[in-house]
GROMACS .gro file of C-alpha atoms in nm:
model
  436
    1MET     CA    1   0.704  -2.125  -4.765
    2ILE     CA    2   0.511  -1.926  -4.505
    3GLN     CA    3   0.239  -1.703  -4.646
    4ALA     CA    4   0.284  -1.326  -4.599
    5SER     CA    5  -0.066  -1.300  -4.453
    6ARG     CA    6   0.022  -1.557  -4.190
    7VAL     CA    7   0.341  -1.369  -4.099
    8PHE     CA    8   0.146  -1.047  -4.065
    9LEU     CA    9  -0.117  -1.224  -3.854
   10PHE     CA   10   0.153  -1.347  -3.614
   11ILE     CA   11   0.308  -1.002  -3.593
   12VAL     CA   12  -0.024  -0.834  -3.517
   13THR     CA   13  -0.129  -1.098  -3.264
   14ILE     CA   14   0.196  -1.100  -3.064
   15ALA     CA   15   0.240  -0.722  -3.082
   16GLY     CA   16  -0.120  -0.683  -2.966
   17ALA     CA   17  -0.065  -0.918  -2.672
   18ILE     CA   18   0.241  -0.723  -2.559
   19GLY     CA   19   0.054  -0.397  -2.621
   20LEU     CA   20  -0.221  -0.507  -2.382
   21VAL     CA   21   0.042  -0.546  -2.110
   22TRP     CA   22   0.186  -0.208  -2.195
   23CYS     CA   23  -0.157  -0.048  -2.157
   24VAL     CA   24  -0.267  -0.200  -1.829
   25SER     CA   25   0.049  -0.252  -1.626
   26GLU     CA   26   0.220   0.008  -1.412
   27SER     CA   27   0.587  -0.030  -1.494
   28ARG     CA   28   0.849  -0.071  -1.225
   29ARG     CA   29   1.137  -0.041  -1.473
   30PRO     CA   30   1.268   0.252  -1.684
   31LYS     CA   31   1.179   0.262  -2.054
   32LYS     CA   32   1.537   0.183  -2.157
   33GLN     CA   33   1.484  -0.162  -2.000
   34ILE     CA   34   1.123  -0.208  -2.111
   35TRP     CA   35   1.182  -0.153  -2.483
   36PRO     CA   36   1.455  -0.419  -2.516
   37ALA     CA   37   1.249  -0.665  -2.309
   38ALA     CA   38   0.940  -0.605  -2.523
   39ILE     CA   39   1.141  -0.642  -2.845
   40ILE     CA   40   1.309  -0.961  -2.723
   41GLY     CA   41   0.978  -1.108  -2.608
   42PHE     CA   42   0.815  -1.017  -2.938
   43SER     CA   43   1.103  -1.159  -3.146
   44VAL     CA   44   1.128  -1.487  -2.957
   45SER     CA   45   0.751  -1.539  -2.969
   46LEU     CA   46   0.736  -1.451  -3.338
   47VAL     CA   47   1.016  -1.687  -3.435
   48ALA     CA   48   0.871  -1.970  -3.223
   49GLY     CA   49   0.527  -1.919  -3.374
   50LEU     CA   50   0.647  -1.899  -3.734
   51MET     CA   51   0.874  -2.199  -3.698
   52SER     CA   52   0.583  -2.397  -3.557
   53SER     CA   53   0.350  -2.291  -3.837
   54MET     CA   54   0.594  -2.425  -4.098
   55TYR     CA   55   0.534  -2.777  -3.972
   56ILE     CA   56   0.171  -2.752  -3.865
   57THR     CA   57  -0.094  -2.831  -4.123
   58ASP     CA   58  -0.388  -2.884  -3.888
   59ILE     CA   59  -0.563  -2.548  -3.864
   60ARG     CA   60  -0.693  -2.627  -3.513
   61ILE     CA   61  -0.342  -2.676  -3.381
   62TYR     CA   62  -0.227  -2.374  -3.580
   63TYR     CA   63  -0.472  -2.138  -3.408
   64SER     CA   64  -0.391  -2.294  -3.071
   65VAL     CA   65  -0.024  -2.217  -3.133
   66ILE     CA   66  -0.106  -1.854  -3.211
   67ALA     CA   67  -0.302  -1.819  -2.886
   68THR     CA   68  -0.048  -2.005  -2.674
   69VAL     CA   69   0.256  -1.817  -2.804
   70SER     CA   70   0.083  -1.480  -2.777
   71LEU     CA   71  -0.041  -1.542  -2.422
   72ALA     CA   72   0.306  -1.666  -2.324
   73ALA     CA   73   0.451  -1.340  -2.454
   74LEU     CA   74   0.187  -1.146  -2.259
   75ILE     CA   75   0.266  -1.327  -1.933
   76ALA     CA   76   0.645  -1.308  -1.977
   77VAL     CA   77   0.650  -0.934  -2.047
   78MET     CA   78   0.408  -0.853  -1.764
   79ALA     CA   79   0.606  -1.060  -1.513
   80PHE     CA   80   0.918  -0.871  -1.617
   81PHE     CA   81   0.821  -0.511  -1.571
   82THR     CA   82   0.496  -0.465  -1.378
   83LYS     CA   83   0.521  -0.346  -1.017
   84ASP     CA   84   0.171  -0.452  -0.913
   85PRO     CA   85   0.144  -0.728  -0.646
   86TRP     CA   86   0.067  -1.085  -0.755
   87TYR     CA   87  -0.307  -1.073  -0.688
   88LYS     CA   88  -0.347  -0.764  -0.905
   89ILE     CA   89  -0.119  -0.909  -1.174
   90THR     CA   90  -0.335  -1.223  -1.185
   91PHE     CA   91  -0.651  -1.020  -1.239
   92GLU     CA   92  -0.482  -0.805  -1.505
   93LEU     CA   93  -0.351  -1.113  -1.689
   94VAL     CA   94  -0.693  -1.281  -1.697
   95THR     CA   95  -0.856  -0.955  -1.810
   96GLN     CA   96  -0.596  -0.912  -2.084
   97ALA     CA   97  -0.643  -1.274  -2.187
   98ASN     CA   98  -1.015  -1.207  -2.225
   99ALA     CA   99  -0.948  -0.898  -2.435
  100PHE     CA  100  -0.706  -1.105  -2.644
  101LEU     CA  101  -0.965  -1.381  -2.699
  102ILE     CA  102  -1.236  -1.130  -2.786
  103ILE     CA  103  -1.010  -0.965  -3.045
  104MET     CA  104  -0.924  -1.310  -3.187
  105PHE     CA  105  -1.299  -1.372  -3.221
  106VAL     CA  106  -1.345  -1.039  -3.401
  107GLY     CA  107  -1.063  -1.130  -3.639
  108LYS     CA  108  -1.199  -1.476  -3.715
  109SER     CA  109  -1.549  -1.335  -3.766
  110PHE     CA  110  -1.422  -1.087  -4.026
  111SER     CA  111  -1.215  -1.362  -4.184
  112ALA     CA  112  -1.524  -1.582  -4.217
  113MET     CA  113  -1.711  -1.295  -4.386
  114PHE     CA  114  -1.442  -1.291  -4.655
  115GLY     CA  115  -1.418  -1.663  -4.707
  116GLY     CA  116  -1.144  -1.733  -4.453
  117ASN     CA  117  -0.912  -1.457  -4.577
  118GLU     CA  118  -0.620  -1.420  -4.332
  119TRP     CA  119  -0.555  -1.060  -4.440
  120ALA     CA  120  -0.906  -0.970  -4.322
  121ASP     CA  121  -0.834  -1.151  -3.997
  122ALA     CA  122  -0.503  -0.970  -3.940
  123GLY     CA  123  -0.638  -0.630  -4.045
  124SER     CA  124  -0.943  -0.645  -3.820
  125ARG     CA  125  -0.723  -0.753  -3.527
  126ALA     CA  126  -0.483  -0.465  -3.588
  127LEU     CA  127  -0.773  -0.217  -3.588
  128SER     CA  128  -0.922  -0.379  -3.276
  129TYR     CA  129  -0.592  -0.358  -3.086
  130LEU     CA  130  -0.549   0.005  -3.193
  131ALA     CA  131  -0.904   0.092  -3.082
  132THR     CA  132  -0.849  -0.088  -2.749
  133TYR     CA  133  -0.525   0.104  -2.691
  134LEU     CA  134  -0.681   0.444  -2.774
  135VAL     CA  135  -0.989   0.385  -2.554
  136TYR     CA  136  -0.772   0.274  -2.263
  137LYS     CA  137  -0.515   0.550  -2.310
  138PHE     CA  138  -0.758   0.841  -2.326
  139TYR     CA  139  -1.056   0.716  -2.125
  140LEU     CA  140  -0.994   0.415  -1.899
  141LYS     CA  141  -0.632   0.439  -1.785
  142LYS     CA  142  -0.671   0.698  -1.510
  143ARG     CA  143  -0.984   0.533  -1.373
  144PHE     CA  144  -0.836   0.184  -1.386
  145ARG     CA  145  -0.501   0.276  -1.228
  146THR     CA  146  -0.678   0.473  -0.953
  147PHE     CA  147  -0.887   0.165  -0.878
  148VAL     CA  148  -0.586  -0.072  -0.889
  149ASN     CA  149  -0.372   0.151  -0.667
  150SER     CA  150  -0.647   0.223  -0.415
  151TYR     CA  151  -0.809  -0.117  -0.360
  152ASN     CA  152  -0.579  -0.355  -0.171
  153LEU     CA  153  -0.807  -0.628  -0.033
  154ILE     CA  154  -0.657  -0.956  -0.159
  155TYR     CA  155  -0.981  -1.155  -0.138
  156GLY     CA  156  -1.161  -0.892  -0.343
  157TRP     CA  157  -0.902  -0.919  -0.619
  158ILE     CA  158  -0.919  -1.298  -0.610
  159GLY     CA  159  -1.298  -1.276  -0.646
  160LEU     CA  160  -1.265  -1.045  -0.946
  161THR     CA  161  -1.009  -1.281  -1.098
  162LEU     CA  162  -1.235  -1.584  -1.058
  163VAL     CA  163  -1.522  -1.402  -1.229
  164SER     CA  164  -1.297  -1.303  -1.519
  165LEU     CA  165  -1.152  -1.655  -1.533
  166ALA     CA  166  -1.502  -1.800  -1.568
  167PHE     CA  167  -1.551  -1.588  -1.879
  168THR     CA  168  -1.208  -1.692  -2.009
  169ILE     CA  169  -1.317  -2.055  -1.993
  170LEU     CA  170  -1.646  -1.963  -2.160
  171PHE     CA  171  -1.471  -1.777  -2.444
  172LEU     CA  172  -1.228  -2.066  -2.498
  173SER     CA  173  -1.513  -2.315  -2.503
  174ILE     CA  174  -1.708  -2.120  -2.763
  175GLN     CA  175  -1.408  -2.060  -2.989
  176TYR     CA  176  -1.226  -2.393  -2.966
  177PHE     CA  177  -1.464  -2.674  -2.863
  178PRO     CA  178  -1.544  -2.912  -3.010
  179VAL     CA  179  -1.354  -2.758  -3.303
  180VAL     CA  180  -1.223  -2.409  -3.376
  181LEU     CA  181  -1.481  -2.153  -3.480
  182ALA     CA  182  -1.347  -2.128  -3.835
  183LEU     CA  183  -1.424  -2.495  -3.904
  184ARG     CA  184  -1.780  -2.501  -3.781
  185THR     CA  185  -2.065  -2.538  -4.025
  186ASP     CA  186  -2.303  -2.313  -3.835
  187VAL     CA  187  -2.070  -2.021  -3.756
  188LYS     CA  188  -2.362  -1.780  -3.718
  189LEU     CA  189  -2.500  -1.963  -3.415
  190PHE     CA  190  -2.169  -1.968  -3.232
  191THR     CA  191  -2.107  -1.606  -3.330
  192ASN     CA  192  -2.433  -1.502  -3.168
  193VAL     CA  193  -2.349  -1.704  -2.856
  194MET     CA  194  -2.007  -1.539  -2.842
  195ILE     CA  195  -2.154  -1.191  -2.881
  196CYS     CA  196  -2.397  -1.260  -2.594
  197ALA     CA  197  -2.107  -1.383  -2.381
  198ILE     CA  198  -1.902  -1.071  -2.461
  199VAL     CA  199  -2.193  -0.839  -2.375
  200THR     CA  200  -2.253  -1.030  -2.051
  201TYR     CA  201  -1.884  -1.007  -1.965
  202GLY     CA  202  -1.878  -0.634  -2.034
  203VAL     CA  203  -2.186  -0.566  -1.820
  204THR     CA  204  -2.056  -0.788  -1.538
  205TYR     CA  205  -1.712  -0.628  -1.553
  206ILE     CA  206  -1.853  -0.274  -1.541
  207ALA     CA  207  -2.087  -0.365  -1.254
  208LEU     CA  208  -1.808  -0.525  -1.049
  209VAL     CA  209  -1.570  -0.236  -1.106
  210ALA     CA  210  -1.848   0.008  -1.009
  211ILE     CA  211  -1.909  -0.184  -0.686
  212PHE     CA  212  -1.543  -0.202  -0.596
  213THR     CA  213  -1.497   0.165  -0.690
  214ARG     CA  214  -1.765   0.250  -0.434
  215ILE     CA  215  -1.572   0.042  -0.183
  216VAL     CA  216  -1.257   0.240  -0.266
  217GLU     CA  217  -1.446   0.566  -0.219
  218TRP     CA  218  -1.575   0.440   0.117
  219GLN     CA  219  -1.221   0.346   0.218
  220LYS     CA  220  -1.100   0.689   0.111
  221ALA     CA  221  -1.368   0.858   0.322
  222LYS     CA  222  -1.272   0.632   0.612
  223SER     CA  223  -0.907   0.724   0.562
  224GLU     CA  224  -0.993   1.095   0.565
  225MET     CA  225  -1.186   1.046   0.890
  226ARG     CA  226  -0.887   0.859   1.030
  227GLU     CA  227  -0.656   1.146   0.935
  228ALA     CA  228  -0.896   1.386   1.107
  229GLU     CA  229  -0.878   1.166   1.417
  230MET     CA  230  -0.499   1.169   1.397
  231LYS     CA  231  -0.496   1.546   1.379
  232THR     CA  232  -0.730   1.561   1.676
  233GLU     CA  233  -0.500   1.328   1.871
  234TYR     CA  234  -0.201   1.543   1.780
  235TRP     CA  235  -0.356   1.876   1.872
  236LYS     CA  236  -0.488   1.725   2.194
  237SER     CA  237  -0.134   1.624   2.289
  238GLN     CA  238  -0.005   1.968   2.184
  239ILE     CA  239  -0.263   2.143   2.400
  240GLU     CA  240  -0.173   1.920   2.693
  241ALA     CA  241   0.197   1.994   2.644
  242GLN     CA  242   0.130   2.369   2.624
  243GLU     CA  243  -0.088   2.358   2.934
  244VAL     CA  244   0.193   2.187   3.124
  245LEU     CA  245   0.442   2.452   3.009
  246ILE     CA  246   0.208   2.738   3.098
  247ASN     CA  247   0.140   2.599   3.445
  248ASN     CA  248   0.511   2.539   3.499
  249THR     CA  249   0.594   2.893   3.384
  250ARG     CA  250   0.335   3.037   3.620
  251LYS     CA  251   0.475   2.832   3.906
  252ILE     CA  252   0.831   2.941   3.831
  253LYS     CA  253   0.723   3.306   3.810
  254HIS     CA  254   0.527   3.280   4.135
  255ASP     CA  255   0.818   3.122   4.321
  256MET     CA  256   1.093   3.336   4.164
  257ARG     CA  257   1.090   3.604   4.437
  258HIS     CA  258   1.103   3.342   4.709
  259HIS     CA  259   1.397   3.169   4.536
  260ASP     CA  260   1.584   3.498   4.493
  261THR     CA  261   1.529   3.598   4.856
  262LEU     CA  262   1.646   3.258   4.982
  263LEU     CA  263   1.955   3.271   4.757
  264VAL     CA  264   2.046   3.623   4.877
  265ASP     CA  265   2.018   3.504   5.239
  266PHE     CA  266   2.259   3.218   5.169
  267LEU     CA  267   2.508   3.455   5.009
  268ASN     CA  268   2.478   3.723   5.283
  269ASN     CA  269   2.544   3.456   5.545
  270LYS     CA  270   2.837   3.326   5.336
  271GLN     CA  271   2.669   2.986   5.312
  272TYR     CA  272   2.813   2.926   4.966
  273ASP     CA  273   2.775   2.548   4.969
  274LYS     CA  274   2.404   2.576   5.042
  275ALA     CA  275   2.369   2.841   4.770
  276LEU     CA  276   2.544   2.616   4.518
  277ASN     CA  277   2.334   2.311   4.611
  278TYR     CA  278   2.020   2.519   4.596
  279LEU     CA  279   2.106   2.649   4.246
  280GLN     CA  280   2.174   2.295   4.125
  281GLU     CA  281   1.846   2.164   4.265
  282HIS     CA  282   1.655   2.460   4.126
  283GLY     CA  283   1.814   2.410   3.781
  284ALA     CA  284   1.711   2.044   3.780
  285ILE     CA  285   1.353   2.144   3.864
  286ILE     CA  286   1.347   2.395   3.576
  287ASP     CA  287   1.489   2.135   3.338
  288SER     CA  288   1.215   1.892   3.433
  289MET     CA  289   0.955   2.155   3.349
  290THR     CA  290   1.078   2.215   2.994
  291ILE     CA  291   1.028   2.009   2.679
  292LYS     CA  292   1.313   1.763   2.645
  293GLN     CA  293   1.490   1.713   2.315
  294TYR     CA  294   1.425   1.357   2.197
  295CYS     CA  295   1.457   1.413   1.823
  296LYS     CA  296   1.508   1.689   1.565
  297ASN     CA  297   1.153   1.668   1.435
  298TYR     CA  298   0.967   1.936   1.632
  299THR     CA  299   0.617   1.789   1.594
  300VAL     CA  300   0.715   1.438   1.702
  301ASN     CA  301   0.941   1.574   1.977
  302CYS     CA  302   0.656   1.771   2.136
  303LEU     CA  303   0.437   1.464   2.133
  304LEU     CA  304   0.708   1.237   2.275
  305SER     CA  305   0.778   1.488   2.552
  306SER     CA  306   0.410   1.506   2.646
  307TYR     CA  307   0.351   1.130   2.652
  308ILE     CA  308   0.680   1.043   2.820
  309GLN     CA  309   0.607   1.294   3.098
  310ARG     CA  310   0.267   1.132   3.140
  311ALA     CA  311   0.427   0.786   3.159
  312GLU     CA  312   0.690   0.893   3.412
  313LYS     CA  313   0.424   1.053   3.633
  314ALA     CA  314   0.248   0.715   3.630
  315GLY     CA  315   0.565   0.553   3.767
  316ILE     CA  316   0.666   0.395   3.436
  317LYS     CA  317   1.035   0.381   3.349
  318VAL     CA  318   1.084   0.519   2.997
  319GLU     CA  319   1.386   0.487   2.770
  320CYS     CA  320   1.365   0.679   2.443
  321HIS     CA  321   1.605   0.712   2.154
  322ALA     CA  322   1.445   0.876   1.850
  323ASP     CA  323   1.668   0.938   1.549
  324ILE     CA  324   1.412   1.132   1.345
  325PRO     CA  325   1.533   1.410   1.110
  326ASP     CA  326   1.369   1.749   1.103
  327GLU     CA  327   1.216   1.678   0.761
  328LEU     CA  328   1.091   1.345   0.628
  329ASN     CA  329   0.890   1.243   0.324
  330ILE     CA  330   0.594   1.163   0.548
  331ASP     CA  331   0.329   1.385   0.700
  332ASP     CA  332   0.439   1.497   1.049
  333LEU     CA  333   0.088   1.456   1.188
  334LYS     CA  334   0.067   1.096   1.066
  335LEU     CA  335   0.404   1.016   1.219
  336ALA     CA  336   0.326   1.194   1.546
  337SER     CA  337  -0.014   1.026   1.573
  338LEU     CA  338   0.147   0.689   1.507
  339TYR     CA  339   0.378   0.743   1.805
  340ALA     CA  340   0.090   0.877   2.012
  341ASN     CA  341  -0.118   0.566   1.947
  342LEU     CA  342   0.164   0.322   2.021
  343ILE     CA  343   0.291   0.498   2.332
  344GLU     CA  344  -0.059   0.554   2.468
  345ASN     CA  345  -0.129   0.183   2.422
  346ALA     CA  346   0.200   0.105   2.598
  347ILE     CA  347   0.113   0.333   2.892
  348GLU     CA  348  -0.231   0.177   2.931
  349ALA     CA  349  -0.082  -0.173   2.912
  350CYS     CA  350   0.157  -0.083   3.194
  351GLU     CA  351  -0.122   0.069   3.401
  352ARG     CA  352  -0.324  -0.253   3.372
  353ILE     CA  353  -0.046  -0.447   3.546
  354LYS     CA  354  -0.150  -0.511   3.908
  355ASP     CA  355   0.152  -0.718   4.015
  356GLU     CA  356   0.375  -0.473   4.205
  357THR     CA  357   0.680  -0.696   4.163
  358ILE     CA  358   0.679  -0.635   3.786
  359THR     CA  359   0.882  -0.339   3.663
  360LYS     CA  360   0.673  -0.117   3.440
  361PHE     CA  361   0.874   0.013   3.146
  362ILE     CA  362   0.846   0.150   2.794
  363ASN     CA  363   1.135   0.136   2.547
  364VAL     CA  364   1.111   0.356   2.237
  365GLN     CA  365   1.384   0.310   1.975
  366THR     CA  366   1.387   0.472   1.631
  367ALA     CA  367   1.662   0.458   1.370
  368PHE     CA  368   1.669   0.639   1.035
  369GLU     CA  369   1.907   0.515   0.768
  370ASN     CA  370   1.910   0.519   0.387
  371GLY     CA  371   1.556   0.651   0.364
  372THR     CA  372   1.415   0.384   0.596
  373LEU     CA  373   1.263   0.462   0.937
  374ARG     CA  374   1.274   0.168   1.180
  375ILE     CA  375   1.058   0.192   1.491
  376LEU     CA  376   1.069  -0.044   1.787
  377ILE     CA  377   0.843   0.006   2.091
  378GLU     CA  378   0.851  -0.242   2.380
  379ASN     CA  379   0.653  -0.229   2.701
  380SER     CA  380   0.571  -0.451   2.995
  381ALA     CA  381   0.225  -0.606   2.969
  382ASN     CA  382   0.000  -0.874   3.107
  383ASN     CA  383   0.004  -1.202   2.921
  384ASP     CA  384  -0.372  -1.188   2.853
  385VAL     CA  385  -0.349  -0.981   2.532
  386LYS     CA  386  -0.555  -1.147   2.257
  387PHE     CA  387  -0.484  -1.123   1.885
  388ASP     CA  388  -0.714  -1.106   1.584
  389GLY     CA  389  -0.475  -1.264   1.334
  390PRO     CA  390  -0.161  -1.048   1.345
  391PHE     CA  391  -0.335  -0.761   1.526
  392PRO     CA  392  -0.379  -0.722   1.904
  393ILE     CA  393  -0.738  -0.666   2.016
  394SER     CA  394  -0.792  -0.338   2.199
  395GLN     CA  395  -0.871  -0.378   2.568
  396LYS     CA  396  -1.024  -0.032   2.596
  397ALA     CA  397  -1.388  -0.003   2.696
  398ASN     CA  398  -1.441   0.241   2.407
  399PRO     CA  399  -1.168   0.190   2.145
  400SER     CA  400  -1.061   0.510   1.969
  401GLY     CA  401  -0.764   0.654   1.787
  402ILE     CA  402  -0.615   0.521   1.463
  403GLY     CA  403  -0.581   0.161   1.587
  404THR     CA  404  -0.325  -0.110   1.524
  405LYS     CA  405  -0.481  -0.216   1.193
  406ASN     CA  406  -0.464   0.141   1.067
  407ILE     CA  407  -0.099   0.164   1.170
  408TYR     CA  408  -0.047  -0.147   0.958
  409GLU     CA  409  -0.220   0.025   0.664
  410LEU     CA  410   0.004   0.330   0.713
  411ALA     CA  411   0.309   0.104   0.700
  412GLN     CA  412   0.180  -0.048   0.374
  413GLN     CA  413   0.122   0.300   0.235
  414TYR     CA  414   0.493   0.369   0.280
  415ASN     CA  415   0.601   0.028   0.142
  416GLY     CA  416   0.690  -0.090   0.491
  417LEU     CA  417   0.617  -0.360   0.743
  418CYS     CA  418   0.435  -0.378   1.074
  419ASP     CA  419   0.450  -0.656   1.333
  420TYR     CA  420   0.307  -0.704   1.683
  421SER     CA  421   0.410  -0.973   1.929
  422LEU     CA  422   0.383  -1.067   2.298
  423ALA     CA  423   0.637  -1.287   2.477
  424ASN     CA  424   0.732  -1.326   2.843
  425GLY     CA  425   0.531  -1.024   2.956
  426ILE     CA  426   0.681  -0.792   2.693
  427PHE     CA  427   0.466  -0.649   2.413
  428THR     CA  428   0.660  -0.544   2.104
  429ALA     CA  429   0.556  -0.330   1.809
  430ARG     CA  430   0.795  -0.315   1.510
  431LEU     CA  431   0.748  -0.087   1.212
  432ILE     CA  432   0.949  -0.013   0.901
  433LEU     CA  433   0.858   0.285   0.685
  434VAL     CA  434   1.028   0.367   0.354
  435VAL     CA  435   1.027   0.747   0.350
  436LYS     CA  436   1.279   0.834   0.078
   0.00000   0.00000   0.00000
């Protein structure tokens, strides 16, 4: 017959493990799916643990079963509903495992104070889990989730995980080797060692999070500067476009009397064919001086018109199809600056081509479907473009603008993809942005 205290200890331990996941993880599933998953995970782990304890008399194996079953429940539930990437999940799991082991230590310490009483063990664990939940809920959650969502450097997360994993090994060593803490003759010594390890872990953890939080703040400041650069790029293109329109308007106004006089002469002399041809030519000239309609989004359309005019004046053949709605769930300036950067790079790549037998071209294709914006930009280029990993290295004397790496970061921000390639004298940039 299983003791009631042991049943309660299993319930508290497994519920606490799942509760740690619930605290830290950012769920990707609705609550109607999370609750059943948590209940199933809890039930399966509880039954497996209790069934094992019925046949296990060795207390060392018994406590190992508690830890193993509870950690298995923690991992299974987290893998089911968290939406964090793997490198963040790994760090969160190791951190939760450390919290779990620390709470186990607290429980066993209280149990030892009362002569090995399992009710003292279970009660102190329940209070520890509750305190951990309340502290996280009302003090740490916002700070932790801001840090997790903002910092995306994989190697940084791996480093944090390795530090936490080192403490996990230390905690396990203190509590289980050579025998479990409850069976040791000099429990006080190991308790003091464990307390020192916990304090060291806490100080190290706080210091590392503080350092990486500063890095996040630096990245945020860098991002704000980048947005300012994007706005500058956009307004620069807008000013250029407006200057072109103003100059064209002045030219049309200046030449209007001459055009009218010439047209009247054609009509008075009954030279109707010449008048018709003249009107057609004049209409084509006026059309070339106005902003063409490439897409419904006004901001992006103005920018495309400005840059495409610049490319065509440089003798570059441009083909543009931009299916961009008037309103998207993405900042217009970011989108316009993205196009500005890519098309400007394409123009400069074409201008660097010295072989007159090569046709200089830029192909801009954009498709919007089911909340996903797909961008393809191809241009002729020399075959001497070098790459730093997946990113092409700028060939400008003084690189500026938002850069290819920052375009990649923008794609990640909108859960998308970004890819650059060069083959057979054609440079290709592909982007996918999820803008639902």
